[in-house]
PDB file of C-alpha atoms in Angstrom:
ATOM      1  CA  MET A 793     -12.021  10.422 -15.484  1.00  0.00           C
ATOM      2  CA  GLY A 794     -10.182   8.121 -13.044  1.00  0.00           C
ATOM      3  CA  VAL A 795     -10.988   4.996 -11.074  1.00  0.00           C
ATOM      4  CA  THR A 796     -11.261   4.477  -7.323  1.00  0.00           C
ATOM      5  CA  VAL A 797     -10.847   1.232  -5.394  1.00  0.00           C
ATOM      6  CA  ASP A 798     -11.907   0.874  -1.737  1.00  0.00           C
ATOM      7  CA  VAL A 799     -10.763  -1.959   0.526  1.00  0.00           C
ATOM      8  CA  ARG A 800     -11.591  -2.826   4.138  1.00  0.00           C
ATOM      9  CA  GLN A 801     -10.172  -5.710   6.162  1.00  0.00           C
ATOM     10  CA  VAL A 802     -10.135  -6.671   9.834  1.00  0.00           C
ATOM     11  CA  TYR A 803      -7.018  -8.506  10.978  1.00  0.00           C
ATOM     12  CA  LYS A 804      -7.663 -10.548  14.094  1.00  0.00           C
ATOM     13  CA  TYR A 805      -4.334  -9.478  15.565  1.00  0.00           C
ATOM     14  CA  PRO A 806      -3.374  -6.577  17.854  1.00  0.00           C
ATOM     15  CA  PHE A 807      -2.510  -3.245  16.266  1.00  0.00           C
ATOM     16  CA  GLU A 808       1.196  -3.392  17.209  1.00  0.00           C
ATOM     17  CA  GLN A 809       1.659  -6.790  15.532  1.00  0.00           C
ATOM     18  CA  VAL A 810      -0.166  -5.703  12.374  1.00  0.00           C
ATOM     19  CA  VAL A 811       1.887  -2.505  12.015  1.00  0.00           C
ATOM     20  CA  ALA A 812       5.165  -4.385  12.618  1.00  0.00           C
ATOM     21  CA  SER A 813       4.218  -6.913   9.920  1.00  0.00           C
ATOM     22  CA  PHE A 814       3.191  -4.136   7.529  1.00  0.00           C
ATOM     23  CA  LEU A 815       6.556  -2.402   7.924  1.00  0.00           C
ATOM     24  CA  ARG A 816       8.367  -5.691   7.160  1.00  0.00           C
ATOM     25  CA  LYS A 817       5.987  -6.795   4.380  1.00  0.00           C
ATOM     26  CA  TYR A 818       8.213  -6.063   1.371  1.00  0.00           C
ATOM     27  CA  PRO A 819      10.305  -7.248  -0.329  1.00  0.00           C
ATOM     28  CA  ASN A 820       8.753 -10.672  -0.046  1.00  0.00           C
ATOM     29  CA  PRO A 821       8.880 -13.866  -2.138  1.00  0.00           C
ATOM     30  CA  MET A 822       5.052 -13.861  -2.229  1.00  0.00           C
ATOM     31  CA  ASP A 823       5.126 -10.701  -4.379  1.00  0.00           C
ATOM     32  CA  LYS A 824       8.103 -10.589  -6.709  1.00  0.00           C
ATOM     33  CA  ASN A 825       6.928  -7.273  -8.256  1.00  0.00           C
ATOM     34  CA  VAL A 826       8.254  -5.321  -5.255  1.00  0.00           C
ATOM     35  CA  ILE A 827      12.023  -5.235  -5.720  1.00  0.00           C
ATOM     36  CA  SER A 828      13.022  -3.051  -2.772  1.00  0.00           C
ATOM     37  CA  VAL A 829      11.705  -0.734  -0.066  1.00  0.00           C
ATOM     38  CA  LYS A 830      14.036   1.799   1.513  1.00  0.00           C
ATOM     39  CA  THR A 831      13.330   4.132   4.435  1.00  0.00           C
ATOM     40  CA  VAL A 832      14.646   7.546   3.381  1.00  0.00           C
ATOM     41  CA  GLU A 833      13.413   9.534   6.393  1.00  0.00           C
ATOM     42  CA  GLU A 834      12.241   8.676   9.901  1.00  0.00           C
ATOM     43  CA  LYS A 835      11.600  10.992  12.831  1.00  0.00           C
ATOM     44  CA  ARG A 836       9.632  11.056  16.060  1.00  0.00           C
ATOM     45  CA  ASP A 837       7.749  14.114  17.273  1.00  0.00           C
ATOM     46  CA  VAL A 838       8.782  14.274  20.934  1.00  0.00           C
ATOM     47  CA  SER A 839       5.659  16.189  21.984  1.00  0.00           C
ATOM     48  CA  THR A 840       3.101  13.819  20.359  1.00  0.00           C
ATOM     49  CA  GLY A 841       5.087  10.572  20.060  1.00  0.00           C
ATOM     50  CA  ILE A 842       4.050  10.288  16.392  1.00  0.00           C
ATOM     51  CA  ILE A 843       6.607   8.512  14.217  1.00  0.00           C
ATOM     52  CA  TYR A 844       6.865   9.805  10.658  1.00  0.00           C
ATOM     53  CA  ARG A 845       8.415   7.612   7.942  1.00  0.00           C
ATOM     54  CA  LYS A 846       9.043   8.165   4.272  1.00  0.00           C
ATOM     55  CA  ARG A 847       9.877   5.096   2.198  1.00  0.00           C
ATOM     56  CA  ILE A 848      10.592   4.590  -1.489  1.00  0.00           C
ATOM     57  CA  ALA A 849       9.547   1.326  -3.126  1.00  0.00           C
ATOM     58  CA  VAL A 850      10.939   0.115  -6.432  1.00  0.00           C
ATOM     59  CA  CYS A 851       8.573  -2.198  -8.301  1.00  0.00           C
ATOM     60  CA  GLN A 852       8.744  -4.037 -11.591  1.00  0.00           C
ATOM     61  CA  ASN A 853       6.777  -2.443 -14.389  1.00  0.00           C
ATOM     62  CA  VAL A 854       3.638  -4.592 -14.651  1.00  0.00           C
ATOM     63  CA  VAL A 855       2.113  -2.796 -17.636  1.00  0.00           C
ATOM     64  CA  PRO A 856       1.345  -5.505 -20.237  1.00  0.00           C
ATOM     65  CA  GLU A 857       3.954  -5.880 -22.973  1.00  0.00           C
ATOM     66  CA  ILE A 858       1.447  -4.901 -25.678  1.00  0.00           C
ATOM     67  CA  LEU A 859       0.962  -1.493 -24.027  1.00  0.00           C
ATOM     68  CA  ARG A 860       4.717  -1.013 -23.623  1.00  0.00           C
ATOM     69  CA  LYS A 861       4.910  -0.348 -27.360  1.00  0.00           C
ATOM     70  CA  VAL A 862       4.107   3.214 -26.263  1.00  0.00           C
ATOM     71  CA  SER A 863       7.556   4.614 -25.459  1.00  0.00           C
ATOM     72  CA  ILE A 864       6.599   6.330 -22.153  1.00  0.00           C
ATOM     73  CA  LEU A 865       5.420   2.975 -20.746  1.00  0.00           C
ATOM     74  CA  LYS A 866       8.665   1.204 -21.681  1.00  0.00           C
ATOM     75  CA  VAL A 867      10.480   1.487 -18.333  1.00  0.00           C
ATOM     76  CA  PRO A 868      11.787  -1.503 -16.346  1.00  0.00           C
ATOM     77  CA  ASN A 869      10.821  -0.213 -12.883  1.00  0.00           C
ATOM     78  CA  ILE A 870       8.321   2.083 -11.203  1.00  0.00           C
ATOM     79  CA  GLN A 871       8.987   4.078  -8.029  1.00  0.00           C
ATOM     80  CA  LEU A 872       6.414   4.703  -5.303  1.00  0.00           C
ATOM     81  CA  GLU A 873       6.708   7.046  -2.336  1.00  0.00           C
ATOM     82  CA  GLU A 874       4.983   6.112   0.916  1.00  0.00           C
ATOM     83  CA  GLU A 875       4.611   8.405   3.915  1.00  0.00           C
ATOM     84  CA  SER A 876       3.251   7.134   7.222  1.00  0.00           C
ATOM     85  CA  TRP A 877       2.321   8.640  10.574  1.00  0.00           C
ATOM     86  CA  LEU A 878       2.270   6.097  13.402  1.00  0.00           C
ATOM     87  CA  ASN A 879       0.527   7.219  16.581  1.00  0.00           C
ATOM     88  CA  PRO A 880       1.287   4.504  19.189  1.00  0.00           C
ATOM     89  CA  GLN A 881      -0.820   6.193  21.913  1.00  0.00           C
ATOM     90  CA  GLU A 882      -3.990   6.302  19.786  1.00  0.00           C
ATOM     91  CA  ARG A 883      -3.112   2.992  18.095  1.00  0.00           C
ATOM     92  CA  ASN A 884      -3.478   4.174  14.531  1.00  0.00           C
ATOM     93  CA  MET A 885      -1.264   4.638  11.515  1.00  0.00           C
ATOM     94  CA  ALA A 886      -2.151   6.746   8.484  1.00  0.00           C
ATOM     95  CA  ILE A 887      -0.377   6.041   5.201  1.00  0.00           C
ATOM     96  CA  ARG A 888      -0.287   8.007   1.954  1.00  0.00           C
ATOM     97  CA  SER A 889       1.457   6.725  -1.122  1.00  0.00           C
ATOM     98  CA  HIS A 890       1.768   7.854  -4.692  1.00  0.00           C
ATOM     99  CA  CYS A 891       3.597   6.934  -7.860  1.00  0.00           C
ATOM    100  CA  LEU A 892       6.737   8.899  -8.719  1.00  0.00           C
ATOM    101  CA  THR A 893       6.920   7.465 -12.245  1.00  0.00           C
ATOM    102  CA  TRP A 894       4.843   8.823 -15.145  1.00  0.00           C
ATOM    103  CA  THR A 895       3.625  11.802 -13.089  1.00  0.00           C
ATOM    104  CA  GLN A 896       3.011  13.851 -16.238  1.00  0.00           C
ATOM    105  CA  TYR A 897       0.609  11.150 -17.549  1.00  0.00           C
ATOM    106  CA  ALA A 898      -0.844   9.397 -14.536  1.00  0.00           C
ATOM    107  CA  SER A 899      -1.771   9.990 -10.935  1.00  0.00           C
ATOM    108  CA  MET A 900      -1.825   7.008  -8.587  1.00  0.00           C
ATOM    109  CA  LYS A 901      -2.595   7.735  -4.930  1.00  0.00           C
ATOM    110  CA  GLU A 902      -3.509   5.515  -2.014  1.00  0.00           C
ATOM    111  CA  GLU A 903      -4.621   6.512   1.447  1.00  0.00           C
ATOM    112  CA  SER A 904      -4.732   3.833   4.114  1.00  0.00           C
ATOM    113  CA  VAL A 905      -5.368   3.576   7.835  1.00  0.00           C
ATOM    114  CA  PHE A 906      -4.597   0.878  10.356  1.00  0.00           C
ATOM    115  CA  ARG A 907      -6.532   1.365  13.589  1.00  0.00           C
ATOM    116  CA  GLU A 908      -7.851  -0.535  16.567  1.00  0.00           C
ATOM    117  CA  SER A 909     -11.050  -2.309  15.555  1.00  0.00           C
ATOM    118  CA  MET A 910     -14.356  -1.125  17.001  1.00  0.00           C
ATOM    119  CA  GLU A 911     -15.474  -4.796  17.110  1.00  0.00           C
ATOM    120  CA  ASN A 912     -12.600  -5.912  19.329  1.00  0.00           C
ATOM    121  CA  PRO A 913      -9.688  -3.847  20.750  1.00  0.00           C
ATOM    122  CA  ASN A 914      -7.336  -6.815  20.091  1.00  0.00           C
ATOM    123  CA  TRP A 915      -8.092  -6.675  16.349  1.00  0.00           C
ATOM    124  CA  THR A 916      -6.935  -4.173  13.741  1.00  0.00           C
ATOM    125  CA  GLU A 917      -9.009  -2.571  11.022  1.00  0.00           C
ATOM    126  CA  PHE A 918      -7.412  -1.695   7.681  1.00  0.00           C
ATOM    127  CA  ILE A 919      -9.110   0.773   5.325  1.00  0.00           C
ATOM    128  CA  GLN A 920      -7.644   1.766   1.969  1.00  0.00           C
ATOM    129  CA  ARG A 921      -8.751   3.985  -0.892  1.00  0.00           C
ATOM    130  CA  GLY A 922      -6.752   3.980  -4.091  1.00  0.00           C
ATOM    131  CA  ARG A 923      -7.285   6.312  -7.023  1.00  0.00           C
ATOM    132  CA  ILE A 924      -5.733   6.229 -10.472  1.00  0.00           C
ATOM    133  CA  SER A 925      -6.317   8.681 -13.269  1.00  0.00           C
ATOM    134  CA  ILE A 926      -4.569   8.699 -16.624  1.00  0.00           C
ATOM    135  CA  THR A 927      -4.200  11.831 -18.753  1.00  0.00           C
ATOM    136  CA  GLY A 928      -2.214  12.672 -21.835  1.00  0.00           C
ATOM    137  CA  ALA A 929      -2.363   9.176 -23.335  1.00  0.00           C
ATOM    138  CA  GLY A 930      -5.161  10.003 -25.772  1.00  0.00           C
ATOM    139  CA  PHE A 931      -7.281   7.029 -26.750  1.00  0.00           C
ATOM    140  CA  LEU A 932      -5.237   4.822 -24.378  1.00  0.00           C
ATOM    141  CA  ASN A 933      -6.544   6.661 -21.272  1.00  0.00           C
ATOM    142  CA  CYS A 934      -9.565   4.343 -20.839  1.00  0.00           C
ATOM    143  CA  ILE A 935      -7.603   1.158 -21.612  1.00  0.00           C
ATOM    144  CA  LEU A 936      -4.869   2.095 -19.133  1.00  0.00           C
ATOM    145  CA  GLU A 937      -7.397   3.075 -16.439  1.00  0.00           C
ATOM    146  CA  THR A 938      -9.208  -0.256 -16.863  1.00  0.00           C
ATOM    147  CA  PHE A 939      -5.916  -2.130 -16.529  1.00  0.00           C
ATOM    148  CA  ALA A 940      -4.913   0.036 -13.554  1.00  0.00           C
ATOM    149  CA  SER A 941      -8.250  -0.545 -11.824  1.00  0.00           C
ATOM    150  CA  THR A 942      -7.935  -4.323 -12.170  1.00  0.00           C
ATOM    151  CA  PHE A 943      -4.312  -4.205 -11.029  1.00  0.00           C
ATOM    152  CA  LEU A 944      -5.186  -2.022  -8.002  1.00  0.00           C
ATOM    153  CA  ARG A 945      -7.989  -4.386  -6.906  1.00  0.00           C
ATOM    154  CA  GLN A 946      -5.849  -7.489  -7.350  1.00  0.00           C
ATOM    155  CA  GLY A 947      -2.897  -5.797  -5.642  1.00  0.00           C
ATOM    156  CA  ALA A 948      -5.007  -4.836  -2.623  1.00  0.00           C
ATOM    157  CA  GLN A 949      -6.310  -8.409  -2.264  1.00  0.00           C
ATOM    158  CA  LYS A 950      -2.800  -9.828  -2.700  1.00  0.00           C
ATOM    159  CA  GLY A 951      -1.486  -7.406  -0.050  1.00  0.00           C
ATOM    160  CA  ILE A 952      -4.177  -8.576   2.384  1.00  0.00           C
ATOM    161  CA  ARG A 953      -3.309 -12.251   1.742  1.00  0.00           C
ATOM    162  CA  ILE A 954       0.392 -11.516   2.295  1.00  0.00           C
ATOM    163  CA  MET A 955      -0.371  -9.683   5.550  1.00  0.00           C
ATOM    164  CA  GLU A 956      -2.515 -12.609   6.777  1.00  0.00           C
ATOM    165  CA  MET A 957       0.289 -15.075   5.969  1.00  0.00           C
ATOM    166  CA  LEU A 958       2.976 -12.930   7.610  1.00  0.00           C
ATOM    167  CA  LEU A 959       0.866 -12.404  10.722  1.00  0.00           C
ATOM    168  CA  LYS A 960       0.205 -16.124  11.020  1.00  0.00           C
ATOM    169  CA  GLU A 961       3.917 -16.938  10.548  1.00  0.00           C
ATOM    170  CA  GLN A 962       5.145 -14.266  12.969  1.00  0.00           C
ATOM    171  CA  CYS A 963       2.359 -14.250  15.588  1.00  0.00           C
ATOM    172  CA  GLY A 964       0.558 -17.575  15.368  1.00  0.00           C
ATOM    173  CA  ALA A 965      -3.162 -18.167  14.873  1.00  0.00           C
ATOM    174  CA  PRO A 966      -5.513 -15.144  14.815  1.00  0.00           C
ATOM    175  CA  LEU A 967      -7.172 -14.098  18.068  1.00  0.00           C
ATOM    176  CA  ALA A 968     -10.708 -15.311  18.628  1.00  0.00           C
ATOM    177  CA  GLU A 969     -13.412 -13.007  19.950  1.00  0.00           C
TER     178      GLU A 969
END
């Protein structure tokens, strides 16, 4: 089956500031679930100027304790892989991330874009689509997908709040129209 969560947000800050804040977002005391983020690859395409990054995030396992009675869910940490393509000339950054843990039972993928807003070139639009599907857990599939859906929605909203706070701290008040 699977669940999909869509998010859209306009940050009233220039693209360059939003991307810089995104790349410094974690780890952060506002979200203690993200333990570490490490860049494992970074390269620039000299012909296009596009910067490719691959990062690995280590997060605390947030599956409720009751569900961790199932042995496969009883791990302390979860690893996520994030790939991004930053195009400074076109002022956009595409991001794809997926879970590296539990791949034989679950698929968690997110695709996100930061781009110059159509409303105002000094603002940045953020669009994200996350999808989770659970297989191989039998009768727990639906329960785990419901939990995952709630967690994905709450996580997206929390990420937006953290970005807003970081942008305000690092860049001052948002830009007016």
